[in-house]
PDB file of C-alpha atoms in Angstrom:
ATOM      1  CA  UNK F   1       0.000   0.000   0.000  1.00 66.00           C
ATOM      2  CA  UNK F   2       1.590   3.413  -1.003  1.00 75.00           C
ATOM      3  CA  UNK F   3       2.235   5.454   1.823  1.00 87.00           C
ATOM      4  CA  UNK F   4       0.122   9.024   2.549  1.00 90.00           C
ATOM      5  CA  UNK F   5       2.912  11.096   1.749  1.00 91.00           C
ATOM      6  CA  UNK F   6       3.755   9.345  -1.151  1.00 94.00           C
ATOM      7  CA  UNK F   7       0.373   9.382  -2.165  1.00 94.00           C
ATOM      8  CA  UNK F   8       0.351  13.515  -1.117  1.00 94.00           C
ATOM      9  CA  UNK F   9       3.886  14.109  -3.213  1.00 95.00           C
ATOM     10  CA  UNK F  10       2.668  12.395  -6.109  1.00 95.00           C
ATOM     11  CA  UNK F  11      -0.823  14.709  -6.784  1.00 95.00           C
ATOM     12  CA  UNK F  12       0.791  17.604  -5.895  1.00 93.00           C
ATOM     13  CA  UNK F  13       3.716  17.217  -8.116  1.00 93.00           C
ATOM     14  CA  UNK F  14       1.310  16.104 -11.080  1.00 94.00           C
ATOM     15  CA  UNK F  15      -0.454  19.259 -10.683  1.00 92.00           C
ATOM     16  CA  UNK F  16       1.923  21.813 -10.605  1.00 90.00           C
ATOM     17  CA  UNK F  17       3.401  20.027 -13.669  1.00 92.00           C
ATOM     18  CA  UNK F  18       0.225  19.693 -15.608  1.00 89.00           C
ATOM     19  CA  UNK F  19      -2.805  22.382 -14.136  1.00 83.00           C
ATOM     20  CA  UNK F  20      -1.532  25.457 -15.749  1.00 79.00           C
ATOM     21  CA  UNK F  21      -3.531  28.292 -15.234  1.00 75.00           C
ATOM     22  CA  UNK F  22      -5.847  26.535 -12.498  1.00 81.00           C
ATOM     23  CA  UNK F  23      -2.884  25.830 -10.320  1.00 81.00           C
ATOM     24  CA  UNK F  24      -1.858  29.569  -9.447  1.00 80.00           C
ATOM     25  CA  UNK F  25      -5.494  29.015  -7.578  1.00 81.00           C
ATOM     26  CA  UNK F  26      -4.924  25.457  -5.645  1.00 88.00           C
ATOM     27  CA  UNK F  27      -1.932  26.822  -3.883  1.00 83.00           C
ATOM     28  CA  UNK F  28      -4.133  29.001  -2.133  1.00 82.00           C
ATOM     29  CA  UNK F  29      -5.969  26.251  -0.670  1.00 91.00           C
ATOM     30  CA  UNK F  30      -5.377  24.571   2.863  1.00 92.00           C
ATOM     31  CA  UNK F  31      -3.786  21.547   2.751  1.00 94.00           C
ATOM     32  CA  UNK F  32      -6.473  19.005   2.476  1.00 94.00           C
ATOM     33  CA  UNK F  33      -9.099  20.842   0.278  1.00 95.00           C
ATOM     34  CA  UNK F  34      -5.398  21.686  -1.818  1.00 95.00           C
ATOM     35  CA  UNK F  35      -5.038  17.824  -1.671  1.00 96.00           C
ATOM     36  CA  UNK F  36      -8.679  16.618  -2.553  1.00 96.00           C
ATOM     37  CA  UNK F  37      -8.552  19.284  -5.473  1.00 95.00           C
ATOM     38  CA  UNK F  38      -5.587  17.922  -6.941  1.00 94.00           C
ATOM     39  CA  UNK F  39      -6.264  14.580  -7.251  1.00 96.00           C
ATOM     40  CA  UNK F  40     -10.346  15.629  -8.490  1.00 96.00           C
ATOM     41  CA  UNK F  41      -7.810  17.723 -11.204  1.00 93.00           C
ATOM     42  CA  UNK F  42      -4.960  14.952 -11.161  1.00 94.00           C
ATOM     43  CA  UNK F  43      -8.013  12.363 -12.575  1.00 95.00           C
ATOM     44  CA  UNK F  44      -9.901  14.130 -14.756  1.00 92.00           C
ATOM     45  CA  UNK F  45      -6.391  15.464 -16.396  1.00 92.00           C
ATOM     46  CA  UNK F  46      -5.548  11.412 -16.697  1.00 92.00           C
ATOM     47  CA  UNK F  47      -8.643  10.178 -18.343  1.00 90.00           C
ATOM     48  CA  UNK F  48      -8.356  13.118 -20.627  1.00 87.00           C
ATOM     49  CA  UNK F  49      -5.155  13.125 -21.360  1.00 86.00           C
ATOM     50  CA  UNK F  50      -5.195   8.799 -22.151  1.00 82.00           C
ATOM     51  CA  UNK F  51      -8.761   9.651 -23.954  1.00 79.00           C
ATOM     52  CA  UNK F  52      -6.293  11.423 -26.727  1.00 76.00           C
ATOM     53  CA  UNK F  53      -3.595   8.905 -26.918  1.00 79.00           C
ATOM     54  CA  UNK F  54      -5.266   5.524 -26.974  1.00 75.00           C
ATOM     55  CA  UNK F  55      -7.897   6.548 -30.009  1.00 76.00           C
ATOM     56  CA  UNK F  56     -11.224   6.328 -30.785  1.00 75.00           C
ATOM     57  CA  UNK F  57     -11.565   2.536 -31.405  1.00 81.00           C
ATOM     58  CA  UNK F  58      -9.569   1.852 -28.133  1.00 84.00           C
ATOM     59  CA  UNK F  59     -11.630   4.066 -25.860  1.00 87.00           C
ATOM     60  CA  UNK F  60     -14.525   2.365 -24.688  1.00 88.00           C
ATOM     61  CA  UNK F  61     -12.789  -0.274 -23.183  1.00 90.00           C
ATOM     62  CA  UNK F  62     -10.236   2.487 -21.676  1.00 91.00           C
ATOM     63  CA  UNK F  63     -13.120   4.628 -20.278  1.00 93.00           C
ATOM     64  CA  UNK F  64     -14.954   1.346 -19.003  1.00 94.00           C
ATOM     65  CA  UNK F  65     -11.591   0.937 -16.770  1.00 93.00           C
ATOM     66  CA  UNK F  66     -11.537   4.119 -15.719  1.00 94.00           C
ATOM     67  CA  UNK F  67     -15.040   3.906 -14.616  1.00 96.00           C
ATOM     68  CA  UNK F  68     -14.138   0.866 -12.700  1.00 96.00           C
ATOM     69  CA  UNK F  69     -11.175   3.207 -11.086  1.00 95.00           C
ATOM     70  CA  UNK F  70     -14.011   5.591 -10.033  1.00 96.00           C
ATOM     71  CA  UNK F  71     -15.865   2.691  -8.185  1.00 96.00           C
ATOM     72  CA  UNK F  72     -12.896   1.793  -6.503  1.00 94.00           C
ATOM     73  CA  UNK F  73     -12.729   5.017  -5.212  1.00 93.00           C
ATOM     74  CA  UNK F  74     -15.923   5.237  -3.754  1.00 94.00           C
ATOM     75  CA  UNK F  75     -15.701   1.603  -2.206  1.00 94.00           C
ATOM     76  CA  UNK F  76     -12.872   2.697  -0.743  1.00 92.00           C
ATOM     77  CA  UNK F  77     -10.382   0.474  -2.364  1.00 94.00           C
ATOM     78  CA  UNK F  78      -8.015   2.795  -4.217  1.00 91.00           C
ATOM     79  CA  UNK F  79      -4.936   0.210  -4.316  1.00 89.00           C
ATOM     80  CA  UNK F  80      -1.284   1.300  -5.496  1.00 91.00           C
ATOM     81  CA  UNK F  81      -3.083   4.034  -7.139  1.00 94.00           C
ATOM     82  CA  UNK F  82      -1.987   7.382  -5.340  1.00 95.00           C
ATOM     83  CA  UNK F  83      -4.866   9.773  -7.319  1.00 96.00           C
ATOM     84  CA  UNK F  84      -7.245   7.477  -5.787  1.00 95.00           C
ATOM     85  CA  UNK F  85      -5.958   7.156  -2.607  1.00 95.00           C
ATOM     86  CA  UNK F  86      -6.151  11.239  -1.843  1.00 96.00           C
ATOM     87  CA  UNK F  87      -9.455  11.108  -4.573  1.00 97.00           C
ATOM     88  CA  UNK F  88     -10.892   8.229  -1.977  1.00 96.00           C
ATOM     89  CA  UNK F  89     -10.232  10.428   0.718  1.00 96.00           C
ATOM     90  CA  UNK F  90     -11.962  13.559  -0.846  1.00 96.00           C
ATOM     91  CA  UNK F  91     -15.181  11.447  -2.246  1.00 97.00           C
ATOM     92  CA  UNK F  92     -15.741  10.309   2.051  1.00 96.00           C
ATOM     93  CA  UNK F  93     -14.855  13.406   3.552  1.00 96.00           C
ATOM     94  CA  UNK F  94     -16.809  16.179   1.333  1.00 97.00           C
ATOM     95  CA  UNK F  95     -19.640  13.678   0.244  1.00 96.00           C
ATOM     96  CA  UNK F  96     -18.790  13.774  -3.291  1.00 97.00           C
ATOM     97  CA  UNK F  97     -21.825  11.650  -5.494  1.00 97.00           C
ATOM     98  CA  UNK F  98     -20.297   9.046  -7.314  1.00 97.00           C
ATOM     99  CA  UNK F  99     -22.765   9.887 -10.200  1.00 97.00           C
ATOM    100  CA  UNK F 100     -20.868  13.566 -10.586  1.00 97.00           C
ATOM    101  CA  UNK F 101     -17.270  11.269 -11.046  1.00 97.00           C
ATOM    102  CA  UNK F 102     -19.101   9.504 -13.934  1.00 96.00           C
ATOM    103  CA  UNK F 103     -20.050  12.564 -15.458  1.00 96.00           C
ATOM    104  CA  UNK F 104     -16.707  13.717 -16.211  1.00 94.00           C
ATOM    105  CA  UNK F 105     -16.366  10.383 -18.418  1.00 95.00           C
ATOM    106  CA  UNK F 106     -19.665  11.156 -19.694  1.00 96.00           C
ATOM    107  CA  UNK F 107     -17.997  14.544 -20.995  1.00 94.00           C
ATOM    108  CA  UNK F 108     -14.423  12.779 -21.883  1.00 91.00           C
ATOM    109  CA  UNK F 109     -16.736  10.141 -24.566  1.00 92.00           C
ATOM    110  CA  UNK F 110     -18.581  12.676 -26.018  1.00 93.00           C
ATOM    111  CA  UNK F 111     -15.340  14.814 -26.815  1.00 89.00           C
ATOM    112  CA  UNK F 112     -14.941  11.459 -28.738  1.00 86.00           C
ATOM    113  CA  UNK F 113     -17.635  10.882 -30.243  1.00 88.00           C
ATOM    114  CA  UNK F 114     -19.179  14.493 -31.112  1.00 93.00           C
ATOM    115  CA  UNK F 115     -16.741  16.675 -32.919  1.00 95.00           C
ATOM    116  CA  UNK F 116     -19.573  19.598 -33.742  1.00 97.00           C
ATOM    117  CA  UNK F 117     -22.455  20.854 -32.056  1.00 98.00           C
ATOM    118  CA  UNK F 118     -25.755  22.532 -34.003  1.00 98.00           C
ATOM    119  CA  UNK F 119     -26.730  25.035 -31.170  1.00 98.00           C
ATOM    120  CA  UNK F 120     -25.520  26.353 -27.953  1.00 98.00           C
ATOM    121  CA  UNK F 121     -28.017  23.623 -26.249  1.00 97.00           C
ATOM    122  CA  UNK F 122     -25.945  20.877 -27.516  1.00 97.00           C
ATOM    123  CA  UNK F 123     -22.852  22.918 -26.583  1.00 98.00           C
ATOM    124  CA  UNK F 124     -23.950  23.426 -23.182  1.00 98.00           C
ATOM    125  CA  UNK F 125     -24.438  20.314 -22.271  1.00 97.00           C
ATOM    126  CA  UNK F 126     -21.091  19.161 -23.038  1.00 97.00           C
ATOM    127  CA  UNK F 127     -19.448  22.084 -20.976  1.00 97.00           C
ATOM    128  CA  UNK F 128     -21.850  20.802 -18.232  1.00 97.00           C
ATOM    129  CA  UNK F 129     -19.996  17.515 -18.059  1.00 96.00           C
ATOM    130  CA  UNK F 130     -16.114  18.263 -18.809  1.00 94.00           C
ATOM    131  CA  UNK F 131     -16.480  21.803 -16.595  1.00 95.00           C
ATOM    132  CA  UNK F 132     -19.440  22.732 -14.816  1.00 97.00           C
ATOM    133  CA  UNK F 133     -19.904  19.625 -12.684  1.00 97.00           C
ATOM    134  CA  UNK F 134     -16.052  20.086 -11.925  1.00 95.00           C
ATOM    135  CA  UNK F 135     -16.757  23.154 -10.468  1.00 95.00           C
ATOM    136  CA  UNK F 136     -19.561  21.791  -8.382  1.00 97.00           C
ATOM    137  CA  UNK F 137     -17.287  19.242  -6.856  1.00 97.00           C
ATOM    138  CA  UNK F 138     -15.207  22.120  -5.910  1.00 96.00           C
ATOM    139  CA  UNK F 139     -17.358  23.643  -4.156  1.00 97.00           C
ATOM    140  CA  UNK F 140     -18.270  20.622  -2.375  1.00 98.00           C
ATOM    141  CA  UNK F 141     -14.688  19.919  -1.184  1.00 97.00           C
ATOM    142  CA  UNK F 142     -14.821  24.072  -0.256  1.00 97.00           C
ATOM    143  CA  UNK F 143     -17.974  23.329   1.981  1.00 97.00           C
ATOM    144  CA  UNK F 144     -21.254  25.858   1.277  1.00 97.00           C
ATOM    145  CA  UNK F 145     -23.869  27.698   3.178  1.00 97.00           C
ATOM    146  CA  UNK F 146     -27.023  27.066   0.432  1.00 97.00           C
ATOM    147  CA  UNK F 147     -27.561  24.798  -1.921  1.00 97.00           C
ATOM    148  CA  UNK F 148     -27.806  27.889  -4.666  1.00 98.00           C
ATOM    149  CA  UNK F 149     -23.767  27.733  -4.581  1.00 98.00           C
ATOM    150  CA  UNK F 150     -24.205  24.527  -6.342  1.00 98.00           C
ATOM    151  CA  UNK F 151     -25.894  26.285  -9.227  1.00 98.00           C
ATOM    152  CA  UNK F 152     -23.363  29.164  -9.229  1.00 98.00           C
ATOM    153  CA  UNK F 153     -20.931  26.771  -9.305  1.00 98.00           C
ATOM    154  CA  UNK F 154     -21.905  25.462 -12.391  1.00 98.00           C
ATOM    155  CA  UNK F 155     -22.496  29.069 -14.104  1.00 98.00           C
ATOM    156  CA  UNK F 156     -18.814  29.532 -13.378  1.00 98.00           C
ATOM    157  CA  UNK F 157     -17.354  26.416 -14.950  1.00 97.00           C
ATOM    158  CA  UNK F 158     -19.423  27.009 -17.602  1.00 98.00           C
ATOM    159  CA  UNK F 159     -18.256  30.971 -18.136  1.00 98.00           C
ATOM    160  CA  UNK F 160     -14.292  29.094 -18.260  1.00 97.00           C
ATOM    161  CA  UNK F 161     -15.659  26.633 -20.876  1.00 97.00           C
ATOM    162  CA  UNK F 162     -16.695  29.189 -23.224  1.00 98.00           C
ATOM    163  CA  UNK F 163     -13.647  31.016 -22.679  1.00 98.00           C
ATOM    164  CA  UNK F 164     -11.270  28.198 -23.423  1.00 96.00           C
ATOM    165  CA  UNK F 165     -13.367  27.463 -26.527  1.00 98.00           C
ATOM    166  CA  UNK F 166     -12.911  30.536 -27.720  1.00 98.00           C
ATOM    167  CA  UNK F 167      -8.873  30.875 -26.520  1.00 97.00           C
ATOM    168  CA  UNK F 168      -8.607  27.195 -28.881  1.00 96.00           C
ATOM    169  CA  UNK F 169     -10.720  28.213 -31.795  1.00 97.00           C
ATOM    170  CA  UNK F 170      -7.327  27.279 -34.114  1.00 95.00           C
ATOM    171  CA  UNK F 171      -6.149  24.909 -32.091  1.00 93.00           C
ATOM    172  CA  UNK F 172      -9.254  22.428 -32.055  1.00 94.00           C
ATOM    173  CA  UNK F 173     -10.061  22.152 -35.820  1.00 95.00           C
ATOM    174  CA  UNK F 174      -6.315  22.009 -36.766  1.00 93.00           C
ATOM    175  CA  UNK F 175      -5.160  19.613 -34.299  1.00 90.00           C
ATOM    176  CA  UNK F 176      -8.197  17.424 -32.735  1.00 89.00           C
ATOM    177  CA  UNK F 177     -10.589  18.273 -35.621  1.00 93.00           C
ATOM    178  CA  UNK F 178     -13.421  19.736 -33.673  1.00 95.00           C
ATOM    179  CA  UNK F 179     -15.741  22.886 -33.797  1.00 97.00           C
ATOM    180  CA  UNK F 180     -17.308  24.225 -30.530  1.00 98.00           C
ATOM    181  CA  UNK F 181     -18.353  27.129 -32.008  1.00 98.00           C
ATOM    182  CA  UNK F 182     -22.189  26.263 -32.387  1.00 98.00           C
ATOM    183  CA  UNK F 183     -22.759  25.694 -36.243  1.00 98.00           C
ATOM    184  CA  UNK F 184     -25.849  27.828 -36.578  1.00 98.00           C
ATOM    185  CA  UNK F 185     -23.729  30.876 -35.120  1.00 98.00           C
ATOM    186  CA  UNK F 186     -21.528  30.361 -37.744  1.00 98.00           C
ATOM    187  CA  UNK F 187     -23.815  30.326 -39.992  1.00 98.00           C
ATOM    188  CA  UNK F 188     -25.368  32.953 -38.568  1.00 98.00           C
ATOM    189  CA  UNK F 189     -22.641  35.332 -38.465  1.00 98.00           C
ATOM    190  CA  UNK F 190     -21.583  33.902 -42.208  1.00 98.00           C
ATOM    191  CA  UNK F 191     -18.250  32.240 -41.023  1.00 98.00           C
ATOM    192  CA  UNK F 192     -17.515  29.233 -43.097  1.00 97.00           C
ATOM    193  CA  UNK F 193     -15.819  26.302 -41.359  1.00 95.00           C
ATOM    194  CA  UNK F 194     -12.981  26.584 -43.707  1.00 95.00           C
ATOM    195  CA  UNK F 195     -12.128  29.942 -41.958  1.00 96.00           C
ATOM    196  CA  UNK F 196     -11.124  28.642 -38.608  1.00 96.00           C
ATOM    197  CA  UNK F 197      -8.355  26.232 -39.917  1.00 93.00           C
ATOM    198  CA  UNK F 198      -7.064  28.368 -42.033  1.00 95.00           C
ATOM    199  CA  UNK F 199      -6.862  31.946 -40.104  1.00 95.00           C
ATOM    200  CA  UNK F 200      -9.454  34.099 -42.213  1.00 95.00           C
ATOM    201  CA  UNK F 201     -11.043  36.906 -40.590  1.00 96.00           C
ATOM    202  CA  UNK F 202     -14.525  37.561 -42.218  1.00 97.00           C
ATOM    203  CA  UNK F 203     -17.016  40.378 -42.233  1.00 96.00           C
ATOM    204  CA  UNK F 204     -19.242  38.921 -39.403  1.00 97.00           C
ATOM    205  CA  UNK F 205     -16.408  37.686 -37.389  1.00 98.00           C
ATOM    206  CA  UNK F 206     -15.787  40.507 -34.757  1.00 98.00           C
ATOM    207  CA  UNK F 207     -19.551  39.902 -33.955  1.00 98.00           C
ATOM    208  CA  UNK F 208     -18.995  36.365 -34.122  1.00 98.00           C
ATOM    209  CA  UNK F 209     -16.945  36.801 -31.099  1.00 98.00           C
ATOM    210  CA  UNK F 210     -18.688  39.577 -29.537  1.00 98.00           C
ATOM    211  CA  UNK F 211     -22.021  37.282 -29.085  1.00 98.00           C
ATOM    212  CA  UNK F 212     -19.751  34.622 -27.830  1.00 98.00           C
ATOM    213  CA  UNK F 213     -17.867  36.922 -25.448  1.00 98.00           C
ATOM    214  CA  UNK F 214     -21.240  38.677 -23.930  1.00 98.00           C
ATOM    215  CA  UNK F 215     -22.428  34.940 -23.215  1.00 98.00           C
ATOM    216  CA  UNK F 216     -19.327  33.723 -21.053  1.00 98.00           C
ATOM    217  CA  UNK F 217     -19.586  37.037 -19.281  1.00 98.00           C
ATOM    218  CA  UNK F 218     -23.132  36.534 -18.010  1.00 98.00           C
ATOM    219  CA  UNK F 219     -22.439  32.986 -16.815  1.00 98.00           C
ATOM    220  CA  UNK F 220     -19.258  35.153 -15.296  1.00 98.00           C
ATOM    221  CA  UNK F 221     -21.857  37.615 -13.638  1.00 97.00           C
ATOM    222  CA  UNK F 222     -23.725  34.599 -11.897  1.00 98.00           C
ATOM    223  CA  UNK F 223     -20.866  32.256 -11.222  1.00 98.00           C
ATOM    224  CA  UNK F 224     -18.815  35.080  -9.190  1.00 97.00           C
ATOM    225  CA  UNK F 225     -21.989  34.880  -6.614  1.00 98.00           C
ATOM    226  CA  UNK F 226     -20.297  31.673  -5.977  1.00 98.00           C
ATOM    227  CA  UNK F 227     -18.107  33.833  -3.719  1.00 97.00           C
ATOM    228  CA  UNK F 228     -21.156  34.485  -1.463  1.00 97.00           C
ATOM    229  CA  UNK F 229     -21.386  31.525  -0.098  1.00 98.00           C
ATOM    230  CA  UNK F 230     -18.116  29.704   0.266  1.00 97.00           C
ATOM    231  CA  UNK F 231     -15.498  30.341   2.727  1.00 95.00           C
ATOM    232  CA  UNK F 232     -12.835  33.217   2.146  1.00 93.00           C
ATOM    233  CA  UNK F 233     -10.047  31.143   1.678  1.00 91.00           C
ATOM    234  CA  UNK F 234     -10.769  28.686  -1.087  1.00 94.00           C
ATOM    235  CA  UNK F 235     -12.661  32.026  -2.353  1.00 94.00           C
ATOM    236  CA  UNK F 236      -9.765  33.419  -3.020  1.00 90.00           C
ATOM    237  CA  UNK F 237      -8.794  29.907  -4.875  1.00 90.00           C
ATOM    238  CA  UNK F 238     -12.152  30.344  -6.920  1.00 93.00           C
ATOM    239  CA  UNK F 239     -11.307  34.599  -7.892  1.00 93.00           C
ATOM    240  CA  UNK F 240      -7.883  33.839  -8.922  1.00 91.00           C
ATOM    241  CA  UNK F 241      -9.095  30.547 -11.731  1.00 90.00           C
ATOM    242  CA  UNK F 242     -11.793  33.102 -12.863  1.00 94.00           C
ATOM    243  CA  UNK F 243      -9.831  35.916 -12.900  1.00 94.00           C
ATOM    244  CA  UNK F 244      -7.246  34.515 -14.595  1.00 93.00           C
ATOM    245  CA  UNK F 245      -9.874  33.398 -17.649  1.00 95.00           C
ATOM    246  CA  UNK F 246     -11.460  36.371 -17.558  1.00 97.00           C
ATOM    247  CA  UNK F 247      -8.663  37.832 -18.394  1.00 96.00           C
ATOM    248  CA  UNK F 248      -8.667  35.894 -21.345  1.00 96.00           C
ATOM    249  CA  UNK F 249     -11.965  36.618 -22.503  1.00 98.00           C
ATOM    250  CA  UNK F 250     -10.968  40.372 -22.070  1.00 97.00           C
ATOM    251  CA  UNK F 251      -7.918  39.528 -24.192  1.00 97.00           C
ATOM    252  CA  UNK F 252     -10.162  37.812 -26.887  1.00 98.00           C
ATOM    253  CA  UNK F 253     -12.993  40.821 -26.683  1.00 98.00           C
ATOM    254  CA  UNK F 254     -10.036  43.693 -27.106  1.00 97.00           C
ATOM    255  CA  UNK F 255      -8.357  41.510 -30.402  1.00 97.00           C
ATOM    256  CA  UNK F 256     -11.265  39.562 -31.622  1.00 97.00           C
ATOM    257  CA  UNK F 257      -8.560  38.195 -34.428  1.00 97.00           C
ATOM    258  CA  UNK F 258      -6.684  36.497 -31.774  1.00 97.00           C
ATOM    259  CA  UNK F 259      -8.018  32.923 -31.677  1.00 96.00           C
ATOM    260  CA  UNK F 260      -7.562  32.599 -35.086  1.00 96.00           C
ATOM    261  CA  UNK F 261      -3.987  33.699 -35.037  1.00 94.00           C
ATOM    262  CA  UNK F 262      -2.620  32.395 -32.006  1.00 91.00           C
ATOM    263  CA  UNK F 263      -3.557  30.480 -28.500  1.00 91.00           C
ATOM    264  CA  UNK F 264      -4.394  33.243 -25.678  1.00 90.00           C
ATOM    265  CA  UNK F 265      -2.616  33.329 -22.655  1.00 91.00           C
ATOM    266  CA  UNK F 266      -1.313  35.445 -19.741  1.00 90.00           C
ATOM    267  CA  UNK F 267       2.133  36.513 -18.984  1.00 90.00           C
ATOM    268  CA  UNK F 268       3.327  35.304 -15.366  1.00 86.00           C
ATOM    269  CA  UNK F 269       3.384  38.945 -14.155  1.00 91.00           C
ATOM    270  CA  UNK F 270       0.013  39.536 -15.562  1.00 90.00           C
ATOM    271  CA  UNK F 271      -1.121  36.065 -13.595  1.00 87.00           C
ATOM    272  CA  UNK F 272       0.297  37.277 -10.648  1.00 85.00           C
ATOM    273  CA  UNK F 273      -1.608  40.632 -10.593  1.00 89.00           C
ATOM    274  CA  UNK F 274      -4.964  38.654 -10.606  1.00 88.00           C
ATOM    275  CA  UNK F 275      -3.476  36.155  -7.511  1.00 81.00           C
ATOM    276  CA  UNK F 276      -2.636  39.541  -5.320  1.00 85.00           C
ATOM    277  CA  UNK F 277      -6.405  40.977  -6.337  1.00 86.00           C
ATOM    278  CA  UNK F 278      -7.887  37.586  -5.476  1.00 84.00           C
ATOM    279  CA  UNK F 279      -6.123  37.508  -2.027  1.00 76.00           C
ATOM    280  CA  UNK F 280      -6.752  41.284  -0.917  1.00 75.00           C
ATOM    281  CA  UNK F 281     -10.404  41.279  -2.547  1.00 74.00           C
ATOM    282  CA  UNK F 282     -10.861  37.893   0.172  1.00 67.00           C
ATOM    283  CA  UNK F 283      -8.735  39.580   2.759  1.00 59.00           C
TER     284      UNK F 283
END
């Protein structure tokens, strides 16, 4: 059986190797919601991550094993496995459903399986699965005073969902061959398909991304009363992850060009700013 600091070493070095923008917000965290966050991160990063290696005809079988892994977990039986050892720990402690851990395989096989979707409906409830019900297990490990936060919580992973979509525009047709971009928007706003491959700005794309950016900031408006009613210290976790995207989606809205010309992203200085705002805003 691996040992509790091994187990401890292993998720924490896995995440500050691999969570990117999220992790300037974990290290905020005490140690065990820090912990329990990233081996919920640490997991759905690993499914993910063997989703895109293993291939489409290989993936139900993977996915059916890591499914298996989940119900480990919540028997309690996480083996040699050090993300479900911590994970274990997290799914007793905060009460986390089993059914919300099956969800984010739910979102992982539809990634798979759905590579364009007609109308935001269909988009939304992918983001549901592969963000929003991420950031409802957050909030469970974080602890709540009304169930609303739940609901908030899911505004807010939605409002980062829309903003990576629009930070990978490029990125996702040229290298995984997929268009979240809803298709009658693009039709819509006259965008052919073609366009996003190959980098061409037309007429009715500045709108294009204007509708897209006004959407992720309402969910943005109702996810930040998230704040409300979760305590100050992994709220200062939650304002520095949405911070740090909205930043982003201010980048996108002030160079509407820039997802089709290059991947958005923050300088560390610029990063840093939003941690010291997060922490004095909480303070």
């Amino acid at each position: 059986m691996m040992s509790q600091q091994r187990a401890e070493r292993f998720n924490r070095d896995m995440a500050k190797r691999e969570a990117g923008n999220f992790y300037w917000g974990f290290i905020s965290l005490a140690h065990g919601e820090r912990m329990a966050i990233y081996a919920l991160y640490n997991f759905a990063r690993q499914v993910d991550d063997e989703a895109d290696a293993v291939g489409v005809e290989n993936l139900p079988a993977r996915l059916a094993v890591h499914r298996e892994r989940i119900s480990r977990c919540v028997r309690g039986e996480p083996g040699d496995d050090p993300i479900l050892r911590i994970l274990g720990e997290a799914v007793d402690r905060y009460a986390i459903p089993e059914a919300e851990l099956q969800m984010l395989i739910d979102g992982v096989e539809m990634d798979f399986t759905k590579s364009r979707y007609q109308t935001f409906d269909e988009l939304r409830t992918y983001c549901t699965l592969v963000a929003s019900v991420v950031g409802r297990m957050c909030v469970r490990i974080f602890g709540f005073d009304d169930p609303i936060a739940l609901k908030r919580a899911d505004d807010l992973g939605m409002a980062l969902q829309l903003t990576n979509i629009l930070r990978d525009v490029r990125e996702d047709i040229s290298d995984m061959g997929r268009v979240y971009l809803p298709q009658n928007e693009l039709e819509r706003f006259g965008i052919p398909e073609a366009a996003l491959s190959a980098g061409e700005i037309y007429p009715g794309w500045t709108d294009l991304i204007a509708y897209n950016v006004a959407r992720a900031r309402r969910f943005f408006t109702t996810g930040y009363d998230v704040l409300r009613h979760i305590p100050r210290r992994p709220g200062a976790c939650v304002a520095t992850m949405a911070g740090i995207y909205e930043e982003l989606l201010k980048k996108i809205e002030r160079d509407p060009a820039l997802p089709l010309r290059a991947r958005a992203a923050l300088s560390k200085s610029e990063k840093l700013r939003v941690v010291v705002r997060s922490w004095l805003s909480s303070a």
